[in-house]
Short mmCIF file of N, CA and C and ligand atoms in Angstrom, two decimals:
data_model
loop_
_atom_site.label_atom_id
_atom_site.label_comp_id
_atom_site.label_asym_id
_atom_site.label_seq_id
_atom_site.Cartn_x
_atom_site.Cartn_y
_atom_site.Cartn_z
N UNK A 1 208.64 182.88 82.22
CA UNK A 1 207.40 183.49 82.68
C UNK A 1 207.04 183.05 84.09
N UNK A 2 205.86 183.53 84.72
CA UNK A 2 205.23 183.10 85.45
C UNK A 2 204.92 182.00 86.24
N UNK A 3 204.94 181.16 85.27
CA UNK A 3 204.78 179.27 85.07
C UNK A 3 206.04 178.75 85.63
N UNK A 4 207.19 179.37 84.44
CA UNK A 4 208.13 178.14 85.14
C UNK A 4 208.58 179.08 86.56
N UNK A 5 208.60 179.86 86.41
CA UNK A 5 209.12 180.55 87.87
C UNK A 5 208.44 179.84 88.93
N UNK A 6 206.85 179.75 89.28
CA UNK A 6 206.30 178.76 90.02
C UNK A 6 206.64 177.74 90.42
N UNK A 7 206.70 176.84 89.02
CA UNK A 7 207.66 175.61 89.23
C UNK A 7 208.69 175.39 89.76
N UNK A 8 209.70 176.28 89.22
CA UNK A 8 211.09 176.15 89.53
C UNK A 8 211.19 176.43 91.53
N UNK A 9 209.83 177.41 92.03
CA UNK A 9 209.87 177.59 93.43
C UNK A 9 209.35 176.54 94.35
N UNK A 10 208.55 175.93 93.46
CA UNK A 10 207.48 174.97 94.41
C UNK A 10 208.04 173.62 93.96
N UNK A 11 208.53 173.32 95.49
CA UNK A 11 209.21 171.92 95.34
C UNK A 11 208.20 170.38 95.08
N UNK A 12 208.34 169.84 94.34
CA UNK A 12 207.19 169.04 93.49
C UNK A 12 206.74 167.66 94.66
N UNK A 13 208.10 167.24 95.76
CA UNK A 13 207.80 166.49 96.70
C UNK A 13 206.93 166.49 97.56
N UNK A 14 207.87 168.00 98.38
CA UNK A 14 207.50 168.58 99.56
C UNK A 14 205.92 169.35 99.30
N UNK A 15 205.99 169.59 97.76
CA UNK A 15 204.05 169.73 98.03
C UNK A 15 203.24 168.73 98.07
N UNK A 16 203.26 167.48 97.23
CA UNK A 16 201.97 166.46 97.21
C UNK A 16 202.51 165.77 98.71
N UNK A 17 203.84 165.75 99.19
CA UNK A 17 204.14 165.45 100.64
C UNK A 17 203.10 165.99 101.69
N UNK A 18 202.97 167.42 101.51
CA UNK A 18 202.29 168.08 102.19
C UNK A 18 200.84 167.40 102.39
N UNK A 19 200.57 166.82 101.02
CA UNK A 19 198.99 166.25 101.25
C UNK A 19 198.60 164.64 101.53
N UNK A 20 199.85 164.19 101.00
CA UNK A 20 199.67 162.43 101.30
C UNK A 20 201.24 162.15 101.70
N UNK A 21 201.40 160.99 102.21
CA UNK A 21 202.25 160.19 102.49
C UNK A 21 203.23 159.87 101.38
N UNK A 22 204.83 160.56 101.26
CA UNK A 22 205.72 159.57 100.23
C UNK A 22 206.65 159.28 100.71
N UNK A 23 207.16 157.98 99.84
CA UNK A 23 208.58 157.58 100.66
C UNK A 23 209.21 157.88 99.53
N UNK A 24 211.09 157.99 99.55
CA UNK A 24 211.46 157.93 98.90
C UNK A 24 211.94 156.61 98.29
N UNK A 25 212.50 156.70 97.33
CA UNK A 25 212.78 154.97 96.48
C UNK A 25 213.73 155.08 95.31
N UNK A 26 214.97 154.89 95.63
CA UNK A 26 216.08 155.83 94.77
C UNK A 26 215.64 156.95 94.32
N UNK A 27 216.04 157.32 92.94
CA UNK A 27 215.56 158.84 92.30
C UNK A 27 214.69 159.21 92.83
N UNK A 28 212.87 158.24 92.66
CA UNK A 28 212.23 158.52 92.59
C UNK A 28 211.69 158.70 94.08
N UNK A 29 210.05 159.28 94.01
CA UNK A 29 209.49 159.10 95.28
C UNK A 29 208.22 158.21 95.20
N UNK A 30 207.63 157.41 96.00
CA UNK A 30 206.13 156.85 95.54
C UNK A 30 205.56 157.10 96.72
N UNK A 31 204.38 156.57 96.12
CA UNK A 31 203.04 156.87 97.22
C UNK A 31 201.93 156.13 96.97
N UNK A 32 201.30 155.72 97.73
CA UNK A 32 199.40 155.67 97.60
C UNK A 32 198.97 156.50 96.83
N UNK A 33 198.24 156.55 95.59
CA UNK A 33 197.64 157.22 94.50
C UNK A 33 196.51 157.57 95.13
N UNK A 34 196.62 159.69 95.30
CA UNK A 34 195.36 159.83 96.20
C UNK A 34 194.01 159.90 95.41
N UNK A 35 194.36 159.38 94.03
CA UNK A 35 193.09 159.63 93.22
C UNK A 35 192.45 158.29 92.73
N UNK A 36 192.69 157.27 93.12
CA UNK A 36 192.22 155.63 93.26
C UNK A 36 192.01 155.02 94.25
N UNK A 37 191.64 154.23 94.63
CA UNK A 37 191.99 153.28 95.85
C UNK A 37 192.71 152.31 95.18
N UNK A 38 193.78 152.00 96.50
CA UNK A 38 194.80 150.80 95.97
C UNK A 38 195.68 150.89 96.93
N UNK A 39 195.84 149.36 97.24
CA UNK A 39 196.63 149.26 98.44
C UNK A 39 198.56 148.87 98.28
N UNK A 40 198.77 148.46 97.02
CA UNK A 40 199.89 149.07 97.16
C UNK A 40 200.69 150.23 96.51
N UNK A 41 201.86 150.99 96.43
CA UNK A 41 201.54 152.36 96.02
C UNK A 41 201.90 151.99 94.32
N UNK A 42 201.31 153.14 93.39
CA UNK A 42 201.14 152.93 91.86
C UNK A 42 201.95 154.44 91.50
N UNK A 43 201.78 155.56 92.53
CA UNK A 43 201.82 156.62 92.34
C UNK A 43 203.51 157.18 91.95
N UNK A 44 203.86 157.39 91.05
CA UNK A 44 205.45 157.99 91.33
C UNK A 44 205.68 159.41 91.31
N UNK A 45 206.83 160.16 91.94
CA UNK A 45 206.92 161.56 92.05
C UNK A 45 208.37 161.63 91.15
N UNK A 46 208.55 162.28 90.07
CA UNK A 46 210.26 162.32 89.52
C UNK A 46 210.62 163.56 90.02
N UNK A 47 211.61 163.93 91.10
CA UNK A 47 211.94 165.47 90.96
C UNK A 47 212.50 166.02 90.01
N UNK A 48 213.73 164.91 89.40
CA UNK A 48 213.97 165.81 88.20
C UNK A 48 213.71 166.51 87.31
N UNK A 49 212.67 165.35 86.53
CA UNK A 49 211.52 165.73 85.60
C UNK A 49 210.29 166.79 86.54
N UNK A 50 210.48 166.69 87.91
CA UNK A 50 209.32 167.81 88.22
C UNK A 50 207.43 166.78 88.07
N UNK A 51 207.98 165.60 87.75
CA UNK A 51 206.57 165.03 87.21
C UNK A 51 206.27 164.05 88.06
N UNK A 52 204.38 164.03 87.80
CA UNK A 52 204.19 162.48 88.78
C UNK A 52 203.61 161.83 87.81
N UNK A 53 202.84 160.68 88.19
CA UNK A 53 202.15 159.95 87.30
C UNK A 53 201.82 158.39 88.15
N UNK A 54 200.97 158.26 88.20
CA UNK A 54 199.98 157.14 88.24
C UNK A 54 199.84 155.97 87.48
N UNK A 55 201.13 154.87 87.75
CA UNK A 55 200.85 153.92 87.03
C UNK A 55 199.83 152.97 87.21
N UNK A 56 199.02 153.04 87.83
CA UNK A 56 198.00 152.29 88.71
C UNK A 56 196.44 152.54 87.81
N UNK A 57 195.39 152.77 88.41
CA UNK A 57 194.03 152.73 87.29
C UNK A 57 194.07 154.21 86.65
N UNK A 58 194.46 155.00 87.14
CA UNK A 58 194.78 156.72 86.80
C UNK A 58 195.39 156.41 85.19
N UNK A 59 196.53 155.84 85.12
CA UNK A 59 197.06 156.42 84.45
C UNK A 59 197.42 157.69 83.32
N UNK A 60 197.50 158.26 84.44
CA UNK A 60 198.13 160.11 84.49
C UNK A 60 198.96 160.67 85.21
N UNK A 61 199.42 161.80 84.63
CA UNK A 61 200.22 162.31 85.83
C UNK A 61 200.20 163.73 85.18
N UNK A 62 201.02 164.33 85.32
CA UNK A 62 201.38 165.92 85.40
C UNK A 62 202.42 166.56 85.94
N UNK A 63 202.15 167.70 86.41
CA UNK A 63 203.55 168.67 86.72
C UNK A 63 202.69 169.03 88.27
N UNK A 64 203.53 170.14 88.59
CA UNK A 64 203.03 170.69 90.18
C UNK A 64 201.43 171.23 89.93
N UNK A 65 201.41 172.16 88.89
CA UNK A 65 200.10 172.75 88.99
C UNK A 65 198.79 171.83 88.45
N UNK A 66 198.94 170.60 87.48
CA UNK A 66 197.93 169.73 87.39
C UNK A 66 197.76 169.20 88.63
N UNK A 67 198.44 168.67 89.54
CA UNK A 67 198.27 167.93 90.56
C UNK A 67 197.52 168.51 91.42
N UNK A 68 197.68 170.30 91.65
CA UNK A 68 196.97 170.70 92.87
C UNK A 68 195.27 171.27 91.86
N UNK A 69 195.52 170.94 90.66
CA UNK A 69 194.20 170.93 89.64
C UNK A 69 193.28 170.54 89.99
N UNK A 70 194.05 168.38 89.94
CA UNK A 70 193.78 167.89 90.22
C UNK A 70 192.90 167.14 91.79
N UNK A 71 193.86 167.61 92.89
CA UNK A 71 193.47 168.00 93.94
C UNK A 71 192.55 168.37 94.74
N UNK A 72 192.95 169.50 94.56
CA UNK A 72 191.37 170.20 95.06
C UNK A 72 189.99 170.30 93.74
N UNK A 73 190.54 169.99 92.66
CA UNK A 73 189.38 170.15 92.15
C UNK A 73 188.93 171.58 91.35
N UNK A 74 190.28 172.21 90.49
CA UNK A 74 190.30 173.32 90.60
C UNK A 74 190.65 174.04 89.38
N UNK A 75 190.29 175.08 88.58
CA UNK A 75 190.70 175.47 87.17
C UNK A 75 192.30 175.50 87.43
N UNK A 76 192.64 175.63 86.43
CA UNK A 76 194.37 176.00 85.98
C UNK A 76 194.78 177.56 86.51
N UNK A 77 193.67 178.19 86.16
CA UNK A 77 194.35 179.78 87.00
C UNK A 77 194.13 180.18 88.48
N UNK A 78 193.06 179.04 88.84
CA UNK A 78 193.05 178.95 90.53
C UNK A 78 194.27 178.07 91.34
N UNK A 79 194.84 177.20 90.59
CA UNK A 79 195.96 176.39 91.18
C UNK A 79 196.94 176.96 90.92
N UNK A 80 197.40 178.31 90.04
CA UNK A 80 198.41 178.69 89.88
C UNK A 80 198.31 179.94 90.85
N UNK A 81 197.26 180.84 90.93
CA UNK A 81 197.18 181.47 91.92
C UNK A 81 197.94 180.60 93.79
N UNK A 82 196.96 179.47 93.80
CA UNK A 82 197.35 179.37 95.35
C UNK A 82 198.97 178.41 94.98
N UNK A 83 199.49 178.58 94.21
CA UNK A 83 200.85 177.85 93.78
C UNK A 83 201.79 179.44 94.70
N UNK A 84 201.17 180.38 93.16
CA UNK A 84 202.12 181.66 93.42
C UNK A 84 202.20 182.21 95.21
N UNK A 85 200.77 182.02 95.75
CA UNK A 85 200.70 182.55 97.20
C UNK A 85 201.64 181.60 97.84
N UNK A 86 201.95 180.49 97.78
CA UNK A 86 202.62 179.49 98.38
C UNK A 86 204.02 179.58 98.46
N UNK A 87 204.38 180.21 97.15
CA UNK A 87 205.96 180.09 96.62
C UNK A 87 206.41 181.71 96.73
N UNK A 88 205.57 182.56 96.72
CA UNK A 88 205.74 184.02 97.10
C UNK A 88 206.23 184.58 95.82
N UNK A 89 205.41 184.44 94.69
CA UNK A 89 205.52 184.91 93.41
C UNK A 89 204.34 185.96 93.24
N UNK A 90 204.46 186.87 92.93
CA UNK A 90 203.35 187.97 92.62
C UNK A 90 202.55 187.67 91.19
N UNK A 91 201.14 187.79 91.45
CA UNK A 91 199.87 187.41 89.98
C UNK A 91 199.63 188.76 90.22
N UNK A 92 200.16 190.24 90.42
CA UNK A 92 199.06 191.29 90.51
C UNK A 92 199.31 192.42 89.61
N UNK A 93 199.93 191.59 88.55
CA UNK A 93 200.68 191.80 87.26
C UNK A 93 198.76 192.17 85.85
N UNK A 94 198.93 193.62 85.86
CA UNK A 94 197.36 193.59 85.53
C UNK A 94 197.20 192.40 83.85
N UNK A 95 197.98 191.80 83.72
CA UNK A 95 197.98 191.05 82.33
C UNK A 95 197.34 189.81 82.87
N UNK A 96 197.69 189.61 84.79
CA UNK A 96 197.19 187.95 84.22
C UNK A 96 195.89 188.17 85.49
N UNK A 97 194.64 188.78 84.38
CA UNK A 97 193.06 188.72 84.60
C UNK A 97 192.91 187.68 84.20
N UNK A 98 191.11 187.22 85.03
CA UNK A 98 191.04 185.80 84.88
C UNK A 98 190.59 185.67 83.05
N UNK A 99 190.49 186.69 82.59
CA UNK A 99 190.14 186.39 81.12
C UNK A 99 191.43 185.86 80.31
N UNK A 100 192.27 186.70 80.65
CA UNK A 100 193.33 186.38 79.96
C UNK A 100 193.92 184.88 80.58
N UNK A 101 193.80 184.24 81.75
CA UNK A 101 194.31 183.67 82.11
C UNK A 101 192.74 182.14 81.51
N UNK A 102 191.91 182.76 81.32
CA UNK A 102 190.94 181.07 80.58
C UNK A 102 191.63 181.33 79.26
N UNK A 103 192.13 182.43 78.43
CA UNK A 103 192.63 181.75 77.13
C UNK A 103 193.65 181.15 77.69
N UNK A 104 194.53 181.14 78.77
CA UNK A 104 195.83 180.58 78.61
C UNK A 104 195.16 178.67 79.49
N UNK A 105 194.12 178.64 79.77
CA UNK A 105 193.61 177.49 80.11
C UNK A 105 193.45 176.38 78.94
N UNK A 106 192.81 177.40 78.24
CA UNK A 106 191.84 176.61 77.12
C UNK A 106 194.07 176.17 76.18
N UNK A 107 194.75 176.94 76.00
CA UNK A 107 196.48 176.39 75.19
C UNK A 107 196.59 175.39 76.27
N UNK A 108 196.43 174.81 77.14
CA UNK A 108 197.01 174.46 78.21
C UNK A 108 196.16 172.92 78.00
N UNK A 109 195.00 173.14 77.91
CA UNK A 109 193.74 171.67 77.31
C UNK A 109 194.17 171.32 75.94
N UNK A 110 194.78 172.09 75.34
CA UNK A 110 194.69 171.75 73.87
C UNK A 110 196.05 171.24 74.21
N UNK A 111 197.10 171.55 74.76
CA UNK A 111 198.48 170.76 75.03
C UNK A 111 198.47 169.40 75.65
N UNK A 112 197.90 169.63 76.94
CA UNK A 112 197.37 168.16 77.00
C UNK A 112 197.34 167.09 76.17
N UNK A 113 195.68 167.59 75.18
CA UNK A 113 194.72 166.80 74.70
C UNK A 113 195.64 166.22 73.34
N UNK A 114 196.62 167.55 72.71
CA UNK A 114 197.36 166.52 71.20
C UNK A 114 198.40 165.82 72.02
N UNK A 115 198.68 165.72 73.49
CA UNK A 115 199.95 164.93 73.96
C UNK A 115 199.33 163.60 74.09
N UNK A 116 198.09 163.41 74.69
CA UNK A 116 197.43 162.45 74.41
C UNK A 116 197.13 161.48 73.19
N UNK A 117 196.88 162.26 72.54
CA UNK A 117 196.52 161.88 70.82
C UNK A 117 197.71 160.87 70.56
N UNK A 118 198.76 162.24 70.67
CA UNK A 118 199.74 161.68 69.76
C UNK A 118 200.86 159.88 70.82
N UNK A 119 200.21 160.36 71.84
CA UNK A 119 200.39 158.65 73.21
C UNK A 119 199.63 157.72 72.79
N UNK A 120 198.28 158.19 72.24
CA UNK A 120 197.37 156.73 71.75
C UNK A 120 198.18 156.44 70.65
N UNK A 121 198.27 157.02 69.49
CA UNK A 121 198.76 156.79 68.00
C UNK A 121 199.67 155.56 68.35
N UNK A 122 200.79 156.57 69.19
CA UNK A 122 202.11 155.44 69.55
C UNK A 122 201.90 153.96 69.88
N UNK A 123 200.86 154.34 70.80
CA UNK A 123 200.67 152.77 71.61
C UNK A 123 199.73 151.83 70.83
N UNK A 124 198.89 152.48 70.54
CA UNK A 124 197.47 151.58 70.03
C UNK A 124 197.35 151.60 68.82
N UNK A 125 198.01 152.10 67.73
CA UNK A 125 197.35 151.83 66.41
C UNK A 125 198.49 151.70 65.39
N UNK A 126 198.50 151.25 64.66
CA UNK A 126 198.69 150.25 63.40
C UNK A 126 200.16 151.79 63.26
N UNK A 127 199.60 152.70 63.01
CA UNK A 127 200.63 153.88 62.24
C UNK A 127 201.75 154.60 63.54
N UNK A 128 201.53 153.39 64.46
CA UNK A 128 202.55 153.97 65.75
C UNK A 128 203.38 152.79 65.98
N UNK A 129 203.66 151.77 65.10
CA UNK A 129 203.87 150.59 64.99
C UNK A 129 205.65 150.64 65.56
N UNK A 130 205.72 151.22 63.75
CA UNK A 130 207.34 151.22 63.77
C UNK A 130 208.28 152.23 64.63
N UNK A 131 207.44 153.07 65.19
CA UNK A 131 208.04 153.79 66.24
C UNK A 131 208.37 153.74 67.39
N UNK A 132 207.10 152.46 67.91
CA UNK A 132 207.35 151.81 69.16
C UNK A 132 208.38 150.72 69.28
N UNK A 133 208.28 150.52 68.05
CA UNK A 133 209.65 149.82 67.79
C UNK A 133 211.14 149.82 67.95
N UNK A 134 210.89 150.97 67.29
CA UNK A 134 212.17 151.57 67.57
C UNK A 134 212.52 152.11 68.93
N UNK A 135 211.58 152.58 69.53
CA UNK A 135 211.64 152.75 71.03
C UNK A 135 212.46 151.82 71.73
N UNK A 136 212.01 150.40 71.24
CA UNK A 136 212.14 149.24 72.46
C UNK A 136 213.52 149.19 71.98
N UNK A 137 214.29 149.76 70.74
CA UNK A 137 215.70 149.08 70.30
C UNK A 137 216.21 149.81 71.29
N UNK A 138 215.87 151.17 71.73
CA UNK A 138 216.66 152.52 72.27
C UNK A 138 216.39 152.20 73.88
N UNK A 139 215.91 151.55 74.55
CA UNK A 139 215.66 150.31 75.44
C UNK A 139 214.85 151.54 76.63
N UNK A 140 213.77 152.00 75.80
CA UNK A 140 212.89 153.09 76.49
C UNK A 140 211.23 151.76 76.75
N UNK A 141 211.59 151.68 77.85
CA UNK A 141 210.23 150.50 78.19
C UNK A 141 208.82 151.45 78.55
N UNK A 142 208.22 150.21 78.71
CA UNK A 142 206.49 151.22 78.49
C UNK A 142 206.48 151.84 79.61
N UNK A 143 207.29 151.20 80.90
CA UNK A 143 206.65 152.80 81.63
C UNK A 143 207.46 153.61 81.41
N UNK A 144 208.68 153.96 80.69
CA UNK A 144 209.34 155.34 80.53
C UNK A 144 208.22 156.10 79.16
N UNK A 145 207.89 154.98 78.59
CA UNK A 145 207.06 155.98 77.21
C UNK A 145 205.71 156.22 78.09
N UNK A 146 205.25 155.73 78.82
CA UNK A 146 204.16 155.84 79.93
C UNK A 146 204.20 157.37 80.60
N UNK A 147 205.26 157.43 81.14
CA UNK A 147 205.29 158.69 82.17
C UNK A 147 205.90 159.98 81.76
N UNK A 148 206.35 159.52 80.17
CA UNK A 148 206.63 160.81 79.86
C UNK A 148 205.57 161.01 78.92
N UNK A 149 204.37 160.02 78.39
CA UNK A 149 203.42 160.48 77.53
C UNK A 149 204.23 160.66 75.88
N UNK A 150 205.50 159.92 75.67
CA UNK A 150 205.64 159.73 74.85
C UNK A 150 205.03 159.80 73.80
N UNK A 151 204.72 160.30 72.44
CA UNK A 151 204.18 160.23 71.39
C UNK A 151 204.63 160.00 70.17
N UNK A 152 203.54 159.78 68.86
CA UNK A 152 204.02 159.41 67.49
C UNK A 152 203.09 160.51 66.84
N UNK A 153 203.46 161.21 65.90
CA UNK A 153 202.99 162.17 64.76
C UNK A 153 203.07 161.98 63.72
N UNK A 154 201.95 161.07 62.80
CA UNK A 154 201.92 160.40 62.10
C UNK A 154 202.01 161.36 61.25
N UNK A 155 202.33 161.10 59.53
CA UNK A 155 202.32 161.97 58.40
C UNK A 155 201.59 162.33 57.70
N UNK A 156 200.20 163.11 58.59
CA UNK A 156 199.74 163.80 58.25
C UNK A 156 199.28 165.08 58.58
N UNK A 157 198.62 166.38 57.98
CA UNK A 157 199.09 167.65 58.29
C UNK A 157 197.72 167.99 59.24
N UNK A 158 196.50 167.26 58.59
CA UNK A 158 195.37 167.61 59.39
C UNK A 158 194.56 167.25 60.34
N UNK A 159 195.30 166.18 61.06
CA UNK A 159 194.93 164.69 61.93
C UNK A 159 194.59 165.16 63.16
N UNK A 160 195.34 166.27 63.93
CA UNK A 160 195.35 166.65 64.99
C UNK A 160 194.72 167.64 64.49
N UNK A 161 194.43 168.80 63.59
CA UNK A 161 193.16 169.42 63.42
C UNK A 161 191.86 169.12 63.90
N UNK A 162 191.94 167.98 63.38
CA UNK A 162 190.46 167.36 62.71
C UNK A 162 190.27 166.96 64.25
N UNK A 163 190.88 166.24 65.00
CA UNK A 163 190.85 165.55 66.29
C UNK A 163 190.40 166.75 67.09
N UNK A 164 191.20 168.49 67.10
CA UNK A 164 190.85 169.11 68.17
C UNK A 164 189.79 169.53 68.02
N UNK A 165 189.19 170.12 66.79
CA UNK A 165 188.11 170.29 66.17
C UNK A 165 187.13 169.80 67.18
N UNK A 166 187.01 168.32 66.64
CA UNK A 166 186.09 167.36 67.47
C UNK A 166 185.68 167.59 68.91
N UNK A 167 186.85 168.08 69.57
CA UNK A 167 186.30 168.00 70.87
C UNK A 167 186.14 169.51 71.00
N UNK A 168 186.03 170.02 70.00
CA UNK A 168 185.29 171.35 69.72
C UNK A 168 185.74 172.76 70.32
N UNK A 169 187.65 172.74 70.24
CA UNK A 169 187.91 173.89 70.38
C UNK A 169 188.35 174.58 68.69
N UNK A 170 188.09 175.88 68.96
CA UNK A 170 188.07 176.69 67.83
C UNK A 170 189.14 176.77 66.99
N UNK A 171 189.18 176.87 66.04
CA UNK A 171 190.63 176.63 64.75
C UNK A 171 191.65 177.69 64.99
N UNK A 172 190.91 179.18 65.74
CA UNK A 172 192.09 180.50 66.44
C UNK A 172 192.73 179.52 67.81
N UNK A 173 191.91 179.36 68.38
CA UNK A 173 192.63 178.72 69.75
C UNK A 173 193.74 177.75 69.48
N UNK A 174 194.02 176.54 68.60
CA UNK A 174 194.27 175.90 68.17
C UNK A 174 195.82 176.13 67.89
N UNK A 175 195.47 177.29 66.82
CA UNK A 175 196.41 178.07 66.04
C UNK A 175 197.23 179.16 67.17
N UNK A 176 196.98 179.33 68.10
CA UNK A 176 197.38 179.94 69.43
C UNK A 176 198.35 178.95 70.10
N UNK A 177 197.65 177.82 70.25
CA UNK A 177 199.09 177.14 70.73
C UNK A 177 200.41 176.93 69.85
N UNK A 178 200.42 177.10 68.27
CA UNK A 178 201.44 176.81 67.80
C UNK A 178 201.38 175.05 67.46
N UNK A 179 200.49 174.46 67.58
CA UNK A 179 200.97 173.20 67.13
C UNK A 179 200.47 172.98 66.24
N UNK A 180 199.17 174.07 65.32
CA UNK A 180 199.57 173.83 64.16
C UNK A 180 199.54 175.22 63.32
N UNK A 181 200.55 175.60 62.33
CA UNK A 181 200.29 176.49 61.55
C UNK A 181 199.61 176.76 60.58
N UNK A 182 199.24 177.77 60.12
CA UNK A 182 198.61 178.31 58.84
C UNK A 182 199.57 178.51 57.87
N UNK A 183 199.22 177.39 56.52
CA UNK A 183 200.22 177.85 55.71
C UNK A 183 199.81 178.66 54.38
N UNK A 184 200.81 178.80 53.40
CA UNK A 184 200.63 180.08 52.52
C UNK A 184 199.62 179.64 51.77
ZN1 LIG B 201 195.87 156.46 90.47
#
């Protein structure tokens, strides 16, 4: 679609390059984290993965279009707009109106928000125990489970329901992303 085509055009360096200072540092690239103060850099860029992340007070990161979200300060279908003008991808496709494009906001919060969930579980609580465990045998250290947002999905069916619920998106929306189904 749309999305990864963006991605795949807009080089993930050469844009947050465009706005702050990076050096490179083998694979990776770092920087001054433009969303903290801190004087030495916390910030990493992966091109491979396409991802950054903020090991520093942030701890966050994202892909190309959270970052320029992030950035300027900006919904998800306004950063993909000035993504597409940038990378010379056409939005004038009559499907992606801004209506259609806040439901694809609101799958996009809810992806986030259970990647999160399921990063606390792992790290912080009692039922993410033996998984982190097993992590450390497979010699995946906290900042690799860090920056990829690693998660645990504990065994149960309604946990992440109940959780999205809470922060009060609707049980259709939910059911729109696919992460959880309706069963018979
Ligand atoms: Zn930061």
């Amino acid at each position: 679609g749309v999305v990864a085509e963006i991605k795949s055009k807009v080089d993930l360096v050469e844009l947050i390059g465009s706005y702050i200072t990076v050096k490179k540092v083998g694979k990776h690239y770092s920087a001054l984290c433009p969303f903290h103060q801190e004087k030495s850099p916390s910030f990493v860029i992966s091109p491979e993965r396409h991802m950054w992340y903020c090991f520093g007070a942030c701890h966050e990161g994202g892909d190309v279009i959270s970052f320029v979200m992030k950035w300027e300060n900006i919904t998800f279908y306004e950063a993909l707009k000035e993504l597409a003008r940038r990378a010379n991808v056409q939005l004038t496709d009559a499907r992606f109106n801004d209506r259609e494009w806040e439901k694809q906001e609101i799958l996009y919060k809810i992806n986030n928000l259970a990647a999160e969930y399921f990063h606390y579980i792992l790290m912080k609580t009692p039922l993410g125990k033996k998984a982190l465990e097993y992590l450390k045998t497979r010699e995946l250290n906290d900042k690799i489970i860090e920056t990829f947002q690693l998660g645990y999905a504990p065994d149960s069916w309604d946990s992440l329901l109940k959780f999205l619920k809470k922060k009060k998106f609707s049980e259709e929306d939910i059911l729109r992303t696919g992460l959880i189904i309706r069963s018979e």
